[in-house]
Coordinates of C-alpha atoms and ligand atoms in Angstrom, one line a residue:
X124 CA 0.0 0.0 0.0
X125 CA 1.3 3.3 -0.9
X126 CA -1.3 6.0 -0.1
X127 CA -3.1 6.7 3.2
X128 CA -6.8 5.8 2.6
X129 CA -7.5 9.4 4.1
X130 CA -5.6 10.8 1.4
X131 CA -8.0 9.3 -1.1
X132 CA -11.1 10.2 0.8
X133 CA -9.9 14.1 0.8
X134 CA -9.5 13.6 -2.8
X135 CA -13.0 12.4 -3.5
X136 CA -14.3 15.4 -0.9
X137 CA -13.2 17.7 -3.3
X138 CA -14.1 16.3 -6.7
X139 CA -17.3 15.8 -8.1
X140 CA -16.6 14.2 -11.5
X141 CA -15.3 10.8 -10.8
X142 CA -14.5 8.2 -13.3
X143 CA -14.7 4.5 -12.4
X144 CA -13.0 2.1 -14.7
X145 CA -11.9 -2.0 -14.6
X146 CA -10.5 -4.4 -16.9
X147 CA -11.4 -5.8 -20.2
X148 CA -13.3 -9.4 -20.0
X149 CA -14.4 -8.4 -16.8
X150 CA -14.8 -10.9 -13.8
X151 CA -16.6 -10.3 -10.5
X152 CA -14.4 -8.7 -9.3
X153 CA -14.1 -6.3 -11.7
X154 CA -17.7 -5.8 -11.9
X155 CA -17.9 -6.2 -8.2
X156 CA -15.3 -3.5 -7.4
X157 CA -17.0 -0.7 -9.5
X158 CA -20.2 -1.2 -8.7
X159 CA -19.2 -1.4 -4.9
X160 CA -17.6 1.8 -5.0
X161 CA -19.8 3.3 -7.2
X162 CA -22.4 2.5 -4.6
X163 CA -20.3 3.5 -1.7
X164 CA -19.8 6.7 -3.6
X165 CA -23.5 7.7 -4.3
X166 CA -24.4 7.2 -0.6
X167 CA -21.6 9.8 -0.4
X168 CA -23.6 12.9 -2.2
X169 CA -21.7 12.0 -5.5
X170 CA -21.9 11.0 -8.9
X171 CA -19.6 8.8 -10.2
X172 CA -19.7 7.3 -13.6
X173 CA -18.5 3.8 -14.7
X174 CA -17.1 3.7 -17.8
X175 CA -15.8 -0.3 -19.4
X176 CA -14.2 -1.5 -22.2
X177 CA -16.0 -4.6 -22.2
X178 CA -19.7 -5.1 -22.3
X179 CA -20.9 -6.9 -18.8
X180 CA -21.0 -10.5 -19.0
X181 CA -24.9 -11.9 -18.8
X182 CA -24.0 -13.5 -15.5
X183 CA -22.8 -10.4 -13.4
X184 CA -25.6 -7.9 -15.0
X185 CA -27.4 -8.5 -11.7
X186 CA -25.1 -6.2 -10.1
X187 CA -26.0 -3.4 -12.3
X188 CA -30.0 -3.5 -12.0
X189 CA -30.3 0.0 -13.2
X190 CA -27.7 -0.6 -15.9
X191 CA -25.0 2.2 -15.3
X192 CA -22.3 0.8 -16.4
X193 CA -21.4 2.4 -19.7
X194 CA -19.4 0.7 -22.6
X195 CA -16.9 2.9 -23.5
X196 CA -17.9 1.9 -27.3
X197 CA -21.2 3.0 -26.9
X198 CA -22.1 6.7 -27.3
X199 CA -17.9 7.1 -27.5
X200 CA -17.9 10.7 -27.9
X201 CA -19.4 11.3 -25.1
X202 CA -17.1 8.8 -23.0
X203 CA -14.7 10.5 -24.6
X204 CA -15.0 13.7 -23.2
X205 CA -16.6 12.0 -19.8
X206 CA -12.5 11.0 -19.1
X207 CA -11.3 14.2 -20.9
X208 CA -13.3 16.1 -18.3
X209 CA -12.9 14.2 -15.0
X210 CA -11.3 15.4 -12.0
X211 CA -10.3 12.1 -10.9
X212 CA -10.2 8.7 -12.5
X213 CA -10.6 5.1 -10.3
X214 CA -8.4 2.0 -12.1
X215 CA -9.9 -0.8 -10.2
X216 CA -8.8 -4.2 -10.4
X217 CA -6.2 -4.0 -12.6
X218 CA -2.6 -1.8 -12.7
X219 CA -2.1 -1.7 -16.2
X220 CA -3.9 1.2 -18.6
X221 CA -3.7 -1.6 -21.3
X222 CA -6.0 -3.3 -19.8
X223 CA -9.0 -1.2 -20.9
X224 CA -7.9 -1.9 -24.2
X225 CA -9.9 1.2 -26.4
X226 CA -9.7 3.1 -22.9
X227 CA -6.1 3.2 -22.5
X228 CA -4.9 6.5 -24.2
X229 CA -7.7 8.1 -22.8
X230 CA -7.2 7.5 -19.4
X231 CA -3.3 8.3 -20.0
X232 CA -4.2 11.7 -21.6
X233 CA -7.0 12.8 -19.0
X234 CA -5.8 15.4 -16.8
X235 CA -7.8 13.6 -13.7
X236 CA -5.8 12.3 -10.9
X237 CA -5.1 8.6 -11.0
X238 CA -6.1 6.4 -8.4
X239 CA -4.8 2.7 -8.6
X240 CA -7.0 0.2 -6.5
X241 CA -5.8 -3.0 -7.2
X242 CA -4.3 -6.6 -5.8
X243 CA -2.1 -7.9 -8.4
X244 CA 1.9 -7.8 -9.2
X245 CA 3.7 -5.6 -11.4
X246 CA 2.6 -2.5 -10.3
X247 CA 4.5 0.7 -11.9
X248 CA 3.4 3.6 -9.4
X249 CA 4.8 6.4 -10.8
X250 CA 1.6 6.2 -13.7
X251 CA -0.5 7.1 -10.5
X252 CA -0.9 10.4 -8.1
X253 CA -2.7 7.4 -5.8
X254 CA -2.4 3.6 -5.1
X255 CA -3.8 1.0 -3.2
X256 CA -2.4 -2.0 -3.5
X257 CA -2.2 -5.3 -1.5
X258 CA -1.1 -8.5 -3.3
X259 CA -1.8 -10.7 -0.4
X260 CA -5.4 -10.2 -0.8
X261 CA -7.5 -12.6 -3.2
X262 CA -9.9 -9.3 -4.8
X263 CA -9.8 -5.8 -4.7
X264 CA -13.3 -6.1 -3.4
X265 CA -11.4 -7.0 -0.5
X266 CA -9.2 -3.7 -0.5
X267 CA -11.9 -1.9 -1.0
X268 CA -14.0 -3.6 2.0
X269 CA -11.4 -2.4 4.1
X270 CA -11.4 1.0 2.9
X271 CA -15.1 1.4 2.9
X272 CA -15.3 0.3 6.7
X273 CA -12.2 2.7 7.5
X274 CA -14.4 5.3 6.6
X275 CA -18.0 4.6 7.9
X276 CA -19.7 1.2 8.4
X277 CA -23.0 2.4 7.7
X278 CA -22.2 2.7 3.8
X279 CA -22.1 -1.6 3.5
X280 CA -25.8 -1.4 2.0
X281 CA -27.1 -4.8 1.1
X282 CA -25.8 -4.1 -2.5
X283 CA -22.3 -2.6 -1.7
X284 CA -22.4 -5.8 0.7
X285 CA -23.0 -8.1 -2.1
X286 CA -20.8 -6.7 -4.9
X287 CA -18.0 -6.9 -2.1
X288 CA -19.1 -10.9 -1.5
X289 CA -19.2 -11.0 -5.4
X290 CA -15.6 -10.1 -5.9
X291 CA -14.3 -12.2 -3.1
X292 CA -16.4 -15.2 -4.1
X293 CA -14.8 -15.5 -7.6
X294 CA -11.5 -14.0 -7.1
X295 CA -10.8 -16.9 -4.4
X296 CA -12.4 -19.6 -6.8
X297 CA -15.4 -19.8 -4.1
X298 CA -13.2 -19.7 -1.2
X299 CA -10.5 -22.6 -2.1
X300 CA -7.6 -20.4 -3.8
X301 CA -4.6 -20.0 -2.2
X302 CA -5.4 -16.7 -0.8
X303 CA -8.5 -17.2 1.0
X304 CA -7.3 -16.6 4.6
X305 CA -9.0 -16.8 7.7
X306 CA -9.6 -12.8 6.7
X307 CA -11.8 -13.6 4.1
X308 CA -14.0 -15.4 5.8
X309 CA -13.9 -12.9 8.6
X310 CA -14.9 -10.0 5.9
X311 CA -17.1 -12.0 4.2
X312 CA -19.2 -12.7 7.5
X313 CA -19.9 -9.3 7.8
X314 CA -21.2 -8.8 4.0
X315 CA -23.4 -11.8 4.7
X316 CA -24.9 -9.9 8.0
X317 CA -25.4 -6.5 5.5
X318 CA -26.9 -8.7 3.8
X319 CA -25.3 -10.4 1.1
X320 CA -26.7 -14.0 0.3
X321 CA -24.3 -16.2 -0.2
X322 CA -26.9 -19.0 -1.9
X323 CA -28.4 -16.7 -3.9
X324 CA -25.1 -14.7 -5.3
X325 CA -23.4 -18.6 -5.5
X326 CA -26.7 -19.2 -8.0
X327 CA -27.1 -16.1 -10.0
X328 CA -23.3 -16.4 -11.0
X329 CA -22.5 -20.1 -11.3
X330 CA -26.3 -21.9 -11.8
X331 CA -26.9 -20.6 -14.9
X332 CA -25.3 -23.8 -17.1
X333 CA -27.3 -24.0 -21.1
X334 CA -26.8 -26.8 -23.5
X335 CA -24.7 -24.5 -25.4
X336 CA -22.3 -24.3 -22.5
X337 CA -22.5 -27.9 -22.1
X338 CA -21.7 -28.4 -25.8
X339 CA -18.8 -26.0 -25.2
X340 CA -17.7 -27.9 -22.6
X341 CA -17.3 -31.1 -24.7
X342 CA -15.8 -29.9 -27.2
X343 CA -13.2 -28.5 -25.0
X344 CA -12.6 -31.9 -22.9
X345 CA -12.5 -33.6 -26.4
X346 CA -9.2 -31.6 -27.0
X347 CA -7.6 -31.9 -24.1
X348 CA -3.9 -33.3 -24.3
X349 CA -2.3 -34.4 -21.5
X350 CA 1.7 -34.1 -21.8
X351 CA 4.5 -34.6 -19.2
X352 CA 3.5 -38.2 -17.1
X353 CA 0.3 -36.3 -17.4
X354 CA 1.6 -33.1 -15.3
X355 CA 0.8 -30.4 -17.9
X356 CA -2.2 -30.3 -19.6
X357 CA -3.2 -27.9 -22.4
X358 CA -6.9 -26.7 -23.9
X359 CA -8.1 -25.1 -26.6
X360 CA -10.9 -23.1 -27.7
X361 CA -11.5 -22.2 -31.2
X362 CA -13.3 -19.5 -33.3
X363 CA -14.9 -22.5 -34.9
X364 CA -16.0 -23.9 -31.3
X365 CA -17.5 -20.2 -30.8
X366 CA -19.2 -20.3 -33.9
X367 CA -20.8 -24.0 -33.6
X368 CA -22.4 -23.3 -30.0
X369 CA -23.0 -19.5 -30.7
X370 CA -21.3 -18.3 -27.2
X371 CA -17.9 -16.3 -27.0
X372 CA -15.3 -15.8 -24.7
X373 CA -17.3 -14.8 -21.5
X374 CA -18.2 -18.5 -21.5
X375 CA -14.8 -20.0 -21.0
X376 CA -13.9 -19.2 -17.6
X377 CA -15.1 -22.0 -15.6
X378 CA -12.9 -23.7 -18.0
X379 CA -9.8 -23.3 -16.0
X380 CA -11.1 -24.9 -12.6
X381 CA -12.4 -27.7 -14.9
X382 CA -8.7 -28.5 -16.0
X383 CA -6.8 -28.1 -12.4
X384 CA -9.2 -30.3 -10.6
X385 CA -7.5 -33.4 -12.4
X386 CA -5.6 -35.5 -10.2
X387 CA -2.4 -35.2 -10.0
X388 CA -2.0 -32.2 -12.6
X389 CA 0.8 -29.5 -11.9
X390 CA 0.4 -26.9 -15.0
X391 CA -2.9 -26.3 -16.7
X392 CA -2.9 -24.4 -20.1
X393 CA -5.6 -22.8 -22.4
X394 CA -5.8 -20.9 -25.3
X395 CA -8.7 -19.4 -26.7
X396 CA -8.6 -18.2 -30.6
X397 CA -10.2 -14.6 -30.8
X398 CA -10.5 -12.7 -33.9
X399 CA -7.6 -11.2 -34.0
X400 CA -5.4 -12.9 -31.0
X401 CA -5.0 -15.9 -28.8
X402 CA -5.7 -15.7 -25.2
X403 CA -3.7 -17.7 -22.9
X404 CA -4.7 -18.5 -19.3
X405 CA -2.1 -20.6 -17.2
X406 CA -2.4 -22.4 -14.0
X407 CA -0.6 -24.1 -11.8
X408 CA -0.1 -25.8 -8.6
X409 CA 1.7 -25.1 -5.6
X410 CA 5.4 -23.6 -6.0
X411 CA 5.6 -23.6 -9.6
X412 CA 5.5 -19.6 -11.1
X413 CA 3.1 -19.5 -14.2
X414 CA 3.2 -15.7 -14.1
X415 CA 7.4 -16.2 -15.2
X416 CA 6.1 -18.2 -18.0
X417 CA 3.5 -16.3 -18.5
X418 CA 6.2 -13.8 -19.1
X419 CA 7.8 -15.6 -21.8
X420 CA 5.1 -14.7 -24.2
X421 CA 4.5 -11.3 -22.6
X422 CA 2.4 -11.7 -20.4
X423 CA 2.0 -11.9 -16.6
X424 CA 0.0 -12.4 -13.6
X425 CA 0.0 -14.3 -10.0
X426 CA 2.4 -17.4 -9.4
X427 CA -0.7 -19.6 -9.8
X428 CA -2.6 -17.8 -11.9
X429 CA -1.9 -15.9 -15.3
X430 CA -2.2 -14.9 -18.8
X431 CA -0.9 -13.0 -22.4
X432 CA -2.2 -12.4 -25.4
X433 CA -0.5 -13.6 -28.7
X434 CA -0.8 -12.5 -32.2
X435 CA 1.0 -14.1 -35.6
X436 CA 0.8 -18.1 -34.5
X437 CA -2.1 -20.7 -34.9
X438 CA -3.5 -22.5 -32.0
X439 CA -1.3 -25.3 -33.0
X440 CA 1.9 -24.1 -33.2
X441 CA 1.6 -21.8 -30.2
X442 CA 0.4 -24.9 -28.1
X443 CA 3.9 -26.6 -29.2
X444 CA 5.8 -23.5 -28.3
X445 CA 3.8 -23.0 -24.7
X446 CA 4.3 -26.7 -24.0
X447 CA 8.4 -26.5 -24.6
X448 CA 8.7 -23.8 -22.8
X449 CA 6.3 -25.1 -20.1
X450 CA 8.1 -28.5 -19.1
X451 CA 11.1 -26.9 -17.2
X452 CA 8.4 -25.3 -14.7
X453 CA 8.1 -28.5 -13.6
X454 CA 11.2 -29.0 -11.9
X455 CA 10.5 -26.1 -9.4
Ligands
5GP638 P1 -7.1 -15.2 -16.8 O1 -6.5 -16.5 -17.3 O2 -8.1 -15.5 -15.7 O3 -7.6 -14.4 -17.9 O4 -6.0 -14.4 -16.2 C1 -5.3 -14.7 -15.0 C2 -4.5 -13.6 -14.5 O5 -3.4 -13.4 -15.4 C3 -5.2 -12.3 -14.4 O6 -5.7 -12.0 -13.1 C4 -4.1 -11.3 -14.8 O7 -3.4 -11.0 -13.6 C5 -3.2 -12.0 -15.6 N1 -3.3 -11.7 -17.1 C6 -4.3 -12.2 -17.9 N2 -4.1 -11.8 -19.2 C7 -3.0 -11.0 -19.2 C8 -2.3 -10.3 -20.1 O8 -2.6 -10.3 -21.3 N3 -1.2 -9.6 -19.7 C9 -0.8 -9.6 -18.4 N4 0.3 -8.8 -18.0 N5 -1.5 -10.2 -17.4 C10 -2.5 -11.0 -17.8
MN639 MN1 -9.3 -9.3 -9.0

C-alpha cells in the first residue's frame, strides 16, 4: 500500500466528477469493485460514472439492476470527453492502462488524478498520483471492503455488501484459492450480515449452465492433451468452437477450474482463438511460477494464476511452443 486511505477520501471530498473504470473481459471482481464503489460513492452525495471497455457479462448484470455501467464503445464521444473532463479517475482491479484496451490513451491523456486500487503484481506507481495496492489479498473487493469500513460502516448497504461478496467469491475460486485466509471469511461474515446471500449470489453467478455451454464444454474436454507423465495439460478453444455453439469468450472461464481439478496435474494451459489474437490463461499448482512463463510470451500475472495475449501463430503451433517452454516449470 502506498497512499493513506484518508488521502484518497480528501480527494473524493473535493471532486465531483469521478471516473470509475476496470479491466477488459471483466470478472466479478471487476464488476464487483466498481459497482461497490460506485455504490459506496453515491451514498456519499456523489456522482460517479462507470465507464468499461467490455460489455458486462450476462451472468454479473445482476449487479447493475439499473444498468449504469457504460461501454466505452457505446455513445464514444461522449465517453470521450466523460475522461477528458474528470477530476479524478478510479483503475480498479487491474494496474495496467492496457487493460482497458480502447480506454487506455484516454485514461493516460485525462488530466484527472489517478487512483490505482488493485491486488495484483507488477505495479509501476509512478503512472498514479494514488495507489492502493495489496497483493496478499485474493480481490480488490477486498481492498476496497477495508477501505469502505475505514471510513463509515453504515455505507455496507445490502448491495455494496453483495458486490463486495461477489468479488471475493470468484477472485478466491469460491473460497478454495490459495489466498483465501481466515480474513476472508472474517470480511465475508460481515457482507453476509449486510446482507449479502451467499446462496443466492453462489446461483445467480454459477447456476446458470445451457446446452450451449454444455456443448462447449465437450468440445473442449474432447481436446484436451495431457503431456508430461500427465503433469501439464493444455486446452483449446477455437473460433470454430465459438461459432458452432453461438457463445464467446465470457463463456470459458469455468474452463480453467475444470482443468486443475485433475488429479495429479501441476500446469494447466488454455488458449482461446479470438478474432484477431489468442488468449492464454495458465495455472498451476503449488510452487511452480506460471506468471514467469507467462512472461515468456509477454504476459503476466499471479504465481498460480496468469495470462498473455499472442498474435501471428495458430493455436497449433503456439500450443507446441507454450508446451516447450512449459516443461522446465516443472522441476520447481
Ligand atoms: P485469466 O487467465 O483469468 O484471464 O488471467 C489470470 C491472471 O493473469 C489475471 O488475473 C491477470 O493478472 C493475468 N493476465 C491475464 N491476461 C494477461 C495479459 O494479457 N497480460 C498480463 N500482463 N497479465 C494478464
Ligand atoms: Mn481481482
Amino acid at each position: 500500500m502506498y497512499t493513506h486511505f484518508k488521502e484518497i477520501n480528501e480527494l473524493i471530498s473535493r471532486s465531483e466528477k469521478i471516473i470509475l473504470t476496470t479491466h477488459v473481459v471483466p470478472d466479478g471482481d471487476a464488476i464487483g469493485s466498481v459497482m461497490a464503489f460506485a455504490g459506496y460513492l453515491k451514498q456519499k452525495g456523489k456522482n460517479p460514472v462507470i465507464i468499461n471497455h467490455s460489455e458486462t457479462p450476462d451472468n454479473l448484470k445482476f449487479l447493475d439492476k439499473k444498468n449504469i455501467i457504460r461501454v466505452f464503445s457505446k455513445d464514444r464521444l461522449k465517453n470521450e470527453k466523460l475522461i477528458s473532463e474528470a477530476e479524478v479517475i478510479f483503475l480498479l482491479d487491474t494496474n495496467e492502462y492496457s487493460r482497458t484496451k480502447s480506454m487506455e490513451e484516454f485514461l493516460i491523456n485525462s488530466p484527472a488524478q489517478k487512483v490505482c486500487i488493485d491486488h495484483h503484481m507488477g505495479l509501476k506507481p509512478r503512472q498514479f498520483n494514488f495507489v492502493i495496492t495489496n497483493t496478499v489479498y485474493p480481490a480488490t473487493c477486498q481492498i476496497l471492503y477495508e477501505f469502505i469500513k475505514d471510513d463509515d460502516e453504515k455505507y455496507f448497504t445490502k448491495e455494496v455488501a453483495s458486490a463486495l461478496y461477489t468479488g471475493i467469491m470468484t477472485d478466491t475460486g469460491s473460497f478454495r484459492h490459495p489466498r483465501t485466509s481466515s480474513d476472508v471469511f472474517m470480511v465475508c461474515a460481515e457482507l453476509i450480515n449486510d446482507g449479502a446471500d451467499p446462496v443466492k449470489l453462489y446461483d445467480e453467478i454459477f447456476a446458470n449452465v445451457t446446452k450451449e455451454n454444455l456443448k462447449l464444454t465437450a468440445r473442449f474436454l474432447d481436446g484436451l492433451q495431457f503431456h508430461s507423465d500427465n503433469k501439464i495439460v493444455t486446452g483449446t478453444v477455437t473460433k470454430e468452437d465459438f461459432r458452432s455453439t453461438g457463445l464467446d469468450i465470457d463463456h470459458v472461464e469455468g474452463f480453467t477450474s475444470l482443468i486443475m481439478n485433475i488429479k495429479g496435474i501441476k500446469i494447466g494451459i488454455i488458449l482461446v482463438e479470438l478474432k484477431d489474437n489468442i488468449k492464454i490463461s495458465f495455472r498451476s499448482k503449488g510452487n511452480i511460477p506460471v506468471n514467469k512463463l507467462a512472461a515468456e510470451f509477454n504476459g503476466g500475472g499471479h504465481k498460480n494464476a496468469a495470462g498473455a495475449n499472442i498474435k501471428g501463430y495458430s493455436v497449433k503451433e503456439l500450443r507446441k511452443l507454450i508446451l516447450e517452454k512449459s516443461e522446465k516449470y516443472l522441476e520447481n
